[in-house]
PDB file of C-alpha atoms in Angstrom:
ATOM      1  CA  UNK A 111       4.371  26.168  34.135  1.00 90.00           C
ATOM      2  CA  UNK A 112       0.491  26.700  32.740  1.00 97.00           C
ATOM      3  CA  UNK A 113      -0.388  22.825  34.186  1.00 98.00           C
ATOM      4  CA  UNK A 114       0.804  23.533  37.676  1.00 98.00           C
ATOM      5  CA  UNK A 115      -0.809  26.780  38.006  1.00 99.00           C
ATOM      6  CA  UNK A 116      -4.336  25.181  36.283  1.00 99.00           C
ATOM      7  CA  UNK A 117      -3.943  22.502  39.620  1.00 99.00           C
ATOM      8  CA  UNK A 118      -3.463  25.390  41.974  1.00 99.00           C
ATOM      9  CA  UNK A 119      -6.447  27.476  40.421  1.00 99.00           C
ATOM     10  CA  UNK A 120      -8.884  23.887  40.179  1.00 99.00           C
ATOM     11  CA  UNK A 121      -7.997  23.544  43.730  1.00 99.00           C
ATOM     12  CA  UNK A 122      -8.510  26.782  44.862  1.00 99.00           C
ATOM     13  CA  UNK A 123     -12.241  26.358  42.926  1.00 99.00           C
ATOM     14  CA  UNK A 124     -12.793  23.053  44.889  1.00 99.00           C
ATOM     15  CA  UNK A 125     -11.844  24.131  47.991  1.00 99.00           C
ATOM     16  CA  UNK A 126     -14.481  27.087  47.469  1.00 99.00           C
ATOM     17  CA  UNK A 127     -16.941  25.242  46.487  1.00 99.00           C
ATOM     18  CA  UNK A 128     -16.160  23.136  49.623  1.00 98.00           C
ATOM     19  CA  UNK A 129     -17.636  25.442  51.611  1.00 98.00           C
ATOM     20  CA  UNK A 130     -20.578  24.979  53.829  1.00 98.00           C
ATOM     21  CA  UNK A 131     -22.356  28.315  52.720  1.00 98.00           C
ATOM     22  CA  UNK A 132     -22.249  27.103  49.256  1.00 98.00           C
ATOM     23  CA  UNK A 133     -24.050  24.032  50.380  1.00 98.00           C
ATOM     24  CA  UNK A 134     -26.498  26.136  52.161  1.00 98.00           C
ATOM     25  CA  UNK A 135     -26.702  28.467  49.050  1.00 98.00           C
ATOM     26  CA  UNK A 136     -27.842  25.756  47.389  1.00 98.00           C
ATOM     27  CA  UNK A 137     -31.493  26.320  45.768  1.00 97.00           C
ATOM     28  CA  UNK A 138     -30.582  30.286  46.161  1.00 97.00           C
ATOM     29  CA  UNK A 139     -30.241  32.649  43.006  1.00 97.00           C
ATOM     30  CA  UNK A 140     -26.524  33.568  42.520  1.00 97.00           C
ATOM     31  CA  UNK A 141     -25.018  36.902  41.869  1.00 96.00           C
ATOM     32  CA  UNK A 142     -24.885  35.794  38.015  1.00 91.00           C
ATOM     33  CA  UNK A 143     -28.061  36.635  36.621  1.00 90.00           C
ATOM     34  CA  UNK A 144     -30.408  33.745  35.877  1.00 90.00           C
ATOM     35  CA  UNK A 145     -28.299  31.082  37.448  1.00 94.00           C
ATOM     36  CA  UNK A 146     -29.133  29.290  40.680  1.00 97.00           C
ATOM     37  CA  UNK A 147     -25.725  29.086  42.947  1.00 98.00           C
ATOM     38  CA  UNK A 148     -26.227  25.225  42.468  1.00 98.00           C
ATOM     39  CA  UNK A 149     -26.178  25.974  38.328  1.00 97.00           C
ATOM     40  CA  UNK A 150     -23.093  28.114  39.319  1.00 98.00           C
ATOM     41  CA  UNK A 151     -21.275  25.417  41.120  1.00 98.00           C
ATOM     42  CA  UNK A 152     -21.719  23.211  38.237  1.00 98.00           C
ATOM     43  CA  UNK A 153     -20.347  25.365  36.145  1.00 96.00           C
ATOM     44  CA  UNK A 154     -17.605  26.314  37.739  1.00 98.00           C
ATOM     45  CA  UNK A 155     -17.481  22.795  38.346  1.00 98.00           C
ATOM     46  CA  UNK A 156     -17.069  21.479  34.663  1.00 97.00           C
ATOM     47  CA  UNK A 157     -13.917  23.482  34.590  1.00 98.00           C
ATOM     48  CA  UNK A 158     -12.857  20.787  36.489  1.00 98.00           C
ATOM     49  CA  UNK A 159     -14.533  17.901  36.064  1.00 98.00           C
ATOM     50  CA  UNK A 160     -14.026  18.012  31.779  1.00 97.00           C
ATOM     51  CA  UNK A 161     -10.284  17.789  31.804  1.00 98.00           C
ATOM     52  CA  UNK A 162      -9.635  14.234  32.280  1.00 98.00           C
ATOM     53  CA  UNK A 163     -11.598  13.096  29.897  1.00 96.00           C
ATOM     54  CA  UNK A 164      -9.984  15.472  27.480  1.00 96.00           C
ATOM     55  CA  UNK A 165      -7.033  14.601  28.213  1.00 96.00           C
ATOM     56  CA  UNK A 166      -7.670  10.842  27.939  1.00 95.00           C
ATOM     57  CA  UNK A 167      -8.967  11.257  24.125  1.00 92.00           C
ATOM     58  CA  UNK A 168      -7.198  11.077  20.870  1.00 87.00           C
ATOM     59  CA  UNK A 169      -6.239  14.247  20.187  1.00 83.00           C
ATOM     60  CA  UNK A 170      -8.151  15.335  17.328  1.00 90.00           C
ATOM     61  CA  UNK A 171      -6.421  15.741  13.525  1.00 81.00           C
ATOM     62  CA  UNK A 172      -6.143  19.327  12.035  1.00 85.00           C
ATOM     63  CA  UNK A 173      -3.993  22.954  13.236  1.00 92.00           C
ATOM     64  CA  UNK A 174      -4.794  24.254  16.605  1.00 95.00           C
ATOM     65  CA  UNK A 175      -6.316  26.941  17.258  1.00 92.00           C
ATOM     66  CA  UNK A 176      -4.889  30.096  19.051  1.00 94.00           C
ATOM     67  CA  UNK A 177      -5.715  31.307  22.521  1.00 92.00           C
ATOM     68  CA  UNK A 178      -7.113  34.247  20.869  1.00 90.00           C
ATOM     69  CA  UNK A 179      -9.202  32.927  18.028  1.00 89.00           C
ATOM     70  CA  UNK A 180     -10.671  30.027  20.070  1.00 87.00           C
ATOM     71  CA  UNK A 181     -12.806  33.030  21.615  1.00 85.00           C
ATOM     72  CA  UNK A 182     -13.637  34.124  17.903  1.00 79.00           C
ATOM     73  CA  UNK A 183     -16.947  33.038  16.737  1.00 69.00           C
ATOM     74  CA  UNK A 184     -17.926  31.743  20.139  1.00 71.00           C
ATOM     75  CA  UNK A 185     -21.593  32.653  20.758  1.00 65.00           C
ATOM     76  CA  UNK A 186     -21.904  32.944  24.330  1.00 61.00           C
ATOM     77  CA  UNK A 187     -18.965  35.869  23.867  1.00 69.00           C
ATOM     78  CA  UNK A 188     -20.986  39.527  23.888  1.00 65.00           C
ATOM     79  CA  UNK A 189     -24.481  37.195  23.957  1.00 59.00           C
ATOM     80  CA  UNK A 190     -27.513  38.109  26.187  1.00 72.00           C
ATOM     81  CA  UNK A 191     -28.299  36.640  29.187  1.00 77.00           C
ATOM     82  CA  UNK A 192     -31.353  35.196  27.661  1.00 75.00           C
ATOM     83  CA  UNK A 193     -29.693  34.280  24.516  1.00 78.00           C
ATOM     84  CA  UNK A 194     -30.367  30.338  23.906  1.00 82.00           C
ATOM     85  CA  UNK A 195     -26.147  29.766  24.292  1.00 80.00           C
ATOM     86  CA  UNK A 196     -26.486  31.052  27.669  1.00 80.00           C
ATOM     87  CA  UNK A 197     -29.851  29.495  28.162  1.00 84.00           C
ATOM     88  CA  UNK A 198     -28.083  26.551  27.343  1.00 87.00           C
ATOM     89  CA  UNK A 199     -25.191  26.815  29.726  1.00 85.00           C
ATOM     90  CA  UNK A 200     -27.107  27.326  32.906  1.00 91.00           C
ATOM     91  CA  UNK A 201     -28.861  24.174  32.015  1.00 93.00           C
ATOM     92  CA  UNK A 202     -25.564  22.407  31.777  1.00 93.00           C
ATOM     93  CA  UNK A 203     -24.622  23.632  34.954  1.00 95.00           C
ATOM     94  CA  UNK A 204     -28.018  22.264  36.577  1.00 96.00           C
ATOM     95  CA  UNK A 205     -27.099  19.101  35.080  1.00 97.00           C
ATOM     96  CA  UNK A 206     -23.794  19.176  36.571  1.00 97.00           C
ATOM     97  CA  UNK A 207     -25.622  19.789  40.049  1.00 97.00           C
ATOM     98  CA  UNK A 208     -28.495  17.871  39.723  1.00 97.00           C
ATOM     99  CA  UNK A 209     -26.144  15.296  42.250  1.00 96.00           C
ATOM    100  CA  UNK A 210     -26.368  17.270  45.074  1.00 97.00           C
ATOM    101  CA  UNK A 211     -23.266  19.415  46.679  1.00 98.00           C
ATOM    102  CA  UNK A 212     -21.806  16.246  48.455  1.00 98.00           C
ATOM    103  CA  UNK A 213     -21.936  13.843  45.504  1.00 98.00           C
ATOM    104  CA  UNK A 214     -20.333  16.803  43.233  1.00 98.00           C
ATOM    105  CA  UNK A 215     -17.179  17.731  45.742  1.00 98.00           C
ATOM    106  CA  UNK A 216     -16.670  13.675  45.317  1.00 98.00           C
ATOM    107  CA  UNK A 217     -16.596  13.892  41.408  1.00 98.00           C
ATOM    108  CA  UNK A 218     -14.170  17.229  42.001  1.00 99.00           C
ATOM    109  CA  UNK A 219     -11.637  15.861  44.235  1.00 99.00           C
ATOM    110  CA  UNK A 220     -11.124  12.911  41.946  1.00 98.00           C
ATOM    111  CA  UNK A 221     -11.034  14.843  38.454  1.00 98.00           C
ATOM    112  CA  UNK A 222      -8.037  17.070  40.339  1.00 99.00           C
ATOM    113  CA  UNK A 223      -6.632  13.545  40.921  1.00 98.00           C
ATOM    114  CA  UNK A 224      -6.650  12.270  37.907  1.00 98.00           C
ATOM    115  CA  UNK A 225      -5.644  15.515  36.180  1.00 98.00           C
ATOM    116  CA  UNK A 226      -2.560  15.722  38.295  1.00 98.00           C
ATOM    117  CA  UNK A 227      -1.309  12.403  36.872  1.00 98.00           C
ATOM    118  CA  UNK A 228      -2.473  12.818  33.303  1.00 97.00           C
ATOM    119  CA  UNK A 229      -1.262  16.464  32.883  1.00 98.00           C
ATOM    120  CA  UNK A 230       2.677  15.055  34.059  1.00 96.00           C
ATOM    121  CA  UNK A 231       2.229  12.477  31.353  1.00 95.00           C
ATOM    122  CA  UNK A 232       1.127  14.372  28.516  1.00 95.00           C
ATOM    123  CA  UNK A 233       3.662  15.449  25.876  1.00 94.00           C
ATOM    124  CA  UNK A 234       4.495  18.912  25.300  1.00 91.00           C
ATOM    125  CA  UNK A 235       2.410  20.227  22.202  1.00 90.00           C
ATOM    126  CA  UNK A 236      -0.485  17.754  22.955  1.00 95.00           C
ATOM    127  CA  UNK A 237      -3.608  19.368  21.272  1.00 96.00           C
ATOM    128  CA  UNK A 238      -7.116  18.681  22.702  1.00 96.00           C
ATOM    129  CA  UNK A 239     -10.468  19.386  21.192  1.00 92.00           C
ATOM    130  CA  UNK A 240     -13.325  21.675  22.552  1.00 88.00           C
ATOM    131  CA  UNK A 241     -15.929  23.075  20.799  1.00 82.00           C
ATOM    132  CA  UNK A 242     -15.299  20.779  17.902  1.00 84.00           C
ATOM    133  CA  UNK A 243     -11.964  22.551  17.495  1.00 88.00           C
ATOM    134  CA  UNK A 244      -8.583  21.529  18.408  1.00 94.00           C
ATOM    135  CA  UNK A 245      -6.564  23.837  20.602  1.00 95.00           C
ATOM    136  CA  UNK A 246      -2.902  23.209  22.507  1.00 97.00           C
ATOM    137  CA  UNK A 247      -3.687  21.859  25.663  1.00 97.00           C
ATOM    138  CA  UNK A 248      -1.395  24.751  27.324  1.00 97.00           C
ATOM    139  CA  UNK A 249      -3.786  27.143  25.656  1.00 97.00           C
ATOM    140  CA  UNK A 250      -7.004  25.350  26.709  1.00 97.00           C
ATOM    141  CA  UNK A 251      -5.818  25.219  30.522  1.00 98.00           C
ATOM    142  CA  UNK A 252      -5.166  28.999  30.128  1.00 98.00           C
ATOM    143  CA  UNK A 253      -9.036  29.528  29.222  1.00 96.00           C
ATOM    144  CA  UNK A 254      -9.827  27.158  32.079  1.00 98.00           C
ATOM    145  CA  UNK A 255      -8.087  29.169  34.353  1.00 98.00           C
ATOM    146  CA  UNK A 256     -10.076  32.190  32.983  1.00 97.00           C
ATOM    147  CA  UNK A 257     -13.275  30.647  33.871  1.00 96.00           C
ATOM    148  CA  UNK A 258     -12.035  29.575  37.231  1.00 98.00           C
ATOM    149  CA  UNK A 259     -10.858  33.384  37.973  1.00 98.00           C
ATOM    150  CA  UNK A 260     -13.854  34.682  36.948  1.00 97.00           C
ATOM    151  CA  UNK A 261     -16.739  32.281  38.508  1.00 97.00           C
ATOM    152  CA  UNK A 262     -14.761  31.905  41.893  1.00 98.00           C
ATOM    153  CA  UNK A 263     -15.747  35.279  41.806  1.00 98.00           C
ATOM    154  CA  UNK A 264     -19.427  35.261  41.057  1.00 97.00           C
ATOM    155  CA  UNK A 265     -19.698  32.315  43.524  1.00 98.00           C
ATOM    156  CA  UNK A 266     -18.166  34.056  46.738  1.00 98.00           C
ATOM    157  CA  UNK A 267     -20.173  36.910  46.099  1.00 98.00           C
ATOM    158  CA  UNK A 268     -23.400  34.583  45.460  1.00 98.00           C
ATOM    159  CA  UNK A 269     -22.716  32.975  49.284  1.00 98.00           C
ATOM    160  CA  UNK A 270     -20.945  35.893  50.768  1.00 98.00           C
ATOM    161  CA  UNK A 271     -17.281  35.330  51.208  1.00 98.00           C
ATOM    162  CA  UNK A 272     -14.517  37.008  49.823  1.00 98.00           C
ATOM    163  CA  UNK A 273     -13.121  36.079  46.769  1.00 98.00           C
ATOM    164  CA  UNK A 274     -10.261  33.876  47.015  1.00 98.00           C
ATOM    165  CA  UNK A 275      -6.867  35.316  46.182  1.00 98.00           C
ATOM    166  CA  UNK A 276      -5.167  33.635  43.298  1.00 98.00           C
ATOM    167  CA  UNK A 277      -1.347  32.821  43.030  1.00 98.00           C
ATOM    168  CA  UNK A 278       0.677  34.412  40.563  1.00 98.00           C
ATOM    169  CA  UNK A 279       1.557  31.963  38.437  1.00 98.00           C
ATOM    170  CA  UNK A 280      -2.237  31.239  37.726  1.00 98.00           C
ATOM    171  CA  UNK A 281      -3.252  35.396  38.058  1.00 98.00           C
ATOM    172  CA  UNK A 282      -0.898  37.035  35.651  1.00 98.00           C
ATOM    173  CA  UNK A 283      -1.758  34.774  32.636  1.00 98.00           C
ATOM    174  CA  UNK A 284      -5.824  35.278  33.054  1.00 98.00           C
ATOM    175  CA  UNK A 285      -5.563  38.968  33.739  1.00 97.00           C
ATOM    176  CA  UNK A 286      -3.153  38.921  30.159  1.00 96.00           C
ATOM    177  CA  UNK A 287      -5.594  37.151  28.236  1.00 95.00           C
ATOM    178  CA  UNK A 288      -8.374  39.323  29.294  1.00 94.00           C
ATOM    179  CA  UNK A 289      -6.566  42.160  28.677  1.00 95.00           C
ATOM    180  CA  UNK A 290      -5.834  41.396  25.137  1.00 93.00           C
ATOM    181  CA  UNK A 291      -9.481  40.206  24.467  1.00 91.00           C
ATOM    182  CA  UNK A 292     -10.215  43.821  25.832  1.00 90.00           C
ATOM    183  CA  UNK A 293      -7.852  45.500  23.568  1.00 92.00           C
ATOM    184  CA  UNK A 294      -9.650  43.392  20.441  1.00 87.00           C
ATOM    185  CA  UNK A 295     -12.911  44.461  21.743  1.00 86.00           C
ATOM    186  CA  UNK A 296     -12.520  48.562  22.594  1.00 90.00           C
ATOM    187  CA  UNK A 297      -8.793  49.011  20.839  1.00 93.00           C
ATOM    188  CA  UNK A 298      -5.720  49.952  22.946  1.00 94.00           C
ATOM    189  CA  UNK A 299      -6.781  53.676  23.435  1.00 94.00           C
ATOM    190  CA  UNK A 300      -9.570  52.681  25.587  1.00 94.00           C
ATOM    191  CA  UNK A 301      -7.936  49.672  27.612  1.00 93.00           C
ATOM    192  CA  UNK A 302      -4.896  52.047  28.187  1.00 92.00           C
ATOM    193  CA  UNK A 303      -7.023  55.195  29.440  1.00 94.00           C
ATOM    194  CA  UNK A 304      -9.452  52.505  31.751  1.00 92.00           C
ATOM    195  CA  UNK A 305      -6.176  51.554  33.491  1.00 93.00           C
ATOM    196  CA  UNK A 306      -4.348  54.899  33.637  1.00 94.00           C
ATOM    197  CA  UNK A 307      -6.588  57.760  33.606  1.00 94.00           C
ATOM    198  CA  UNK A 308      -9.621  58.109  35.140  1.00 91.00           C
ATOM    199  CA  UNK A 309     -10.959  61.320  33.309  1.00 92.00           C
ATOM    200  CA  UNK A 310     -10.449  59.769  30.191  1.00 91.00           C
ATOM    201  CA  UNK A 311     -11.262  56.579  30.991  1.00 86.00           C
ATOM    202  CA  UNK A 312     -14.225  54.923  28.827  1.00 90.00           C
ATOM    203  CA  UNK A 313     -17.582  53.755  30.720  1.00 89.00           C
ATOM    204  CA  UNK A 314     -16.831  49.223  29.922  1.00 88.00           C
ATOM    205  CA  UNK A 315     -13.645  47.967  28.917  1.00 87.00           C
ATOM    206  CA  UNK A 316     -15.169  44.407  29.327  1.00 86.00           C
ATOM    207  CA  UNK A 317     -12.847  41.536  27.731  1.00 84.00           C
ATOM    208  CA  UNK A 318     -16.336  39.468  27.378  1.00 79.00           C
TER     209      UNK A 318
END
């Protein structure tokens, strides 16, 4: 089920960001261009820490979005690092740090707390809102679990650890989605030549 395997993956991002290299990493440029590793943490961070309060608002009036189109139209998708969306984001994720390391894994451990109890109580079908859109809340937690996959990554390589290996239940669904954002991206011919043959195979597949 997509809301136990969005607990597992928000743990497995705490419990990362738990570490004391992070913490040490602090004020250090990540492996992500342009962010700090503490602009990194928050960001990886607010993949947490937004949930709750999602979860605790009205849900908002209108169709849902799909998994797919909710990445349609959104600017930071294919934008430059210096573009102001992104500009924007790292700024976010500053904000999200400006507590400190300590003060932050506090705020974590209780949003995965609360989560676990509101995510058991909410209905099946419940839409929440993001980006001024509404989207299923099974679909949302799948993008969440995107942006976990991907940052965990950019975050162990920032503080040099490996990257933590993700159960399947929260794997197979991310690596799906990117591959069909992929396919909308380069077309099938290219996504199925990257994966099977390497003299064929095209120089960026990327999903984002």
């Amino acid at each position: 089920m997509v809301r136990d395997a969005y607990l597992k993956a928000a743990e497995i991002a705490v419990e990362l960001m738990r570490e004391p290299s992070v913490a040490e990493a602090w004020e250090r440029d990540s492996a992500l261009a342009e962010f700090r590793v503490s602009g990194l943490v928050g960001h990886l961070g607010a993949q947490v820490l937004r949930l709750p309060g999602l979860l605790a608002a009205d849900g908002p009036a209108g169709e849902p979005i799909s998994l797919l189109d909710y990445y349609t139209g959104m600017p930071w998708v294919g934008a430059d690092v210096h573009a102001e969306i992104n500009v924007k984001l790292r700024e976010l994720g500053e904000d999200v740090a400006a507590e400190g390391h300590a003060a932050l894994l506090g705020r974590l451990d209780a949003a995965v707390d609360e989560s676990r109890t509101a995510l058991s109580a909410a209905p099946a079908g419940k839409l929440v809102e993001h980006a001024r859109r509404a989207i299923r809340l099974d679909d949302y937690l799948v993008t969440r679990m995107m942006e976990i996959a991907v940052h965990n990554d950019d975050l162990a390589v920032s503080v040099g650890l490996a990257t933590p290996e993700l159960p399947s239940d929260v794997l197979e669904p991310v690596l799906a989605l990117l591959s069909r954002l992929a396919v909308g991206r380069h077309g099938q011919t290219a996504v199925l030549r990257a994966l099977s043959r390497v003299e064929r195979a095209p120089s960026t597949i990327n999903a984002l």
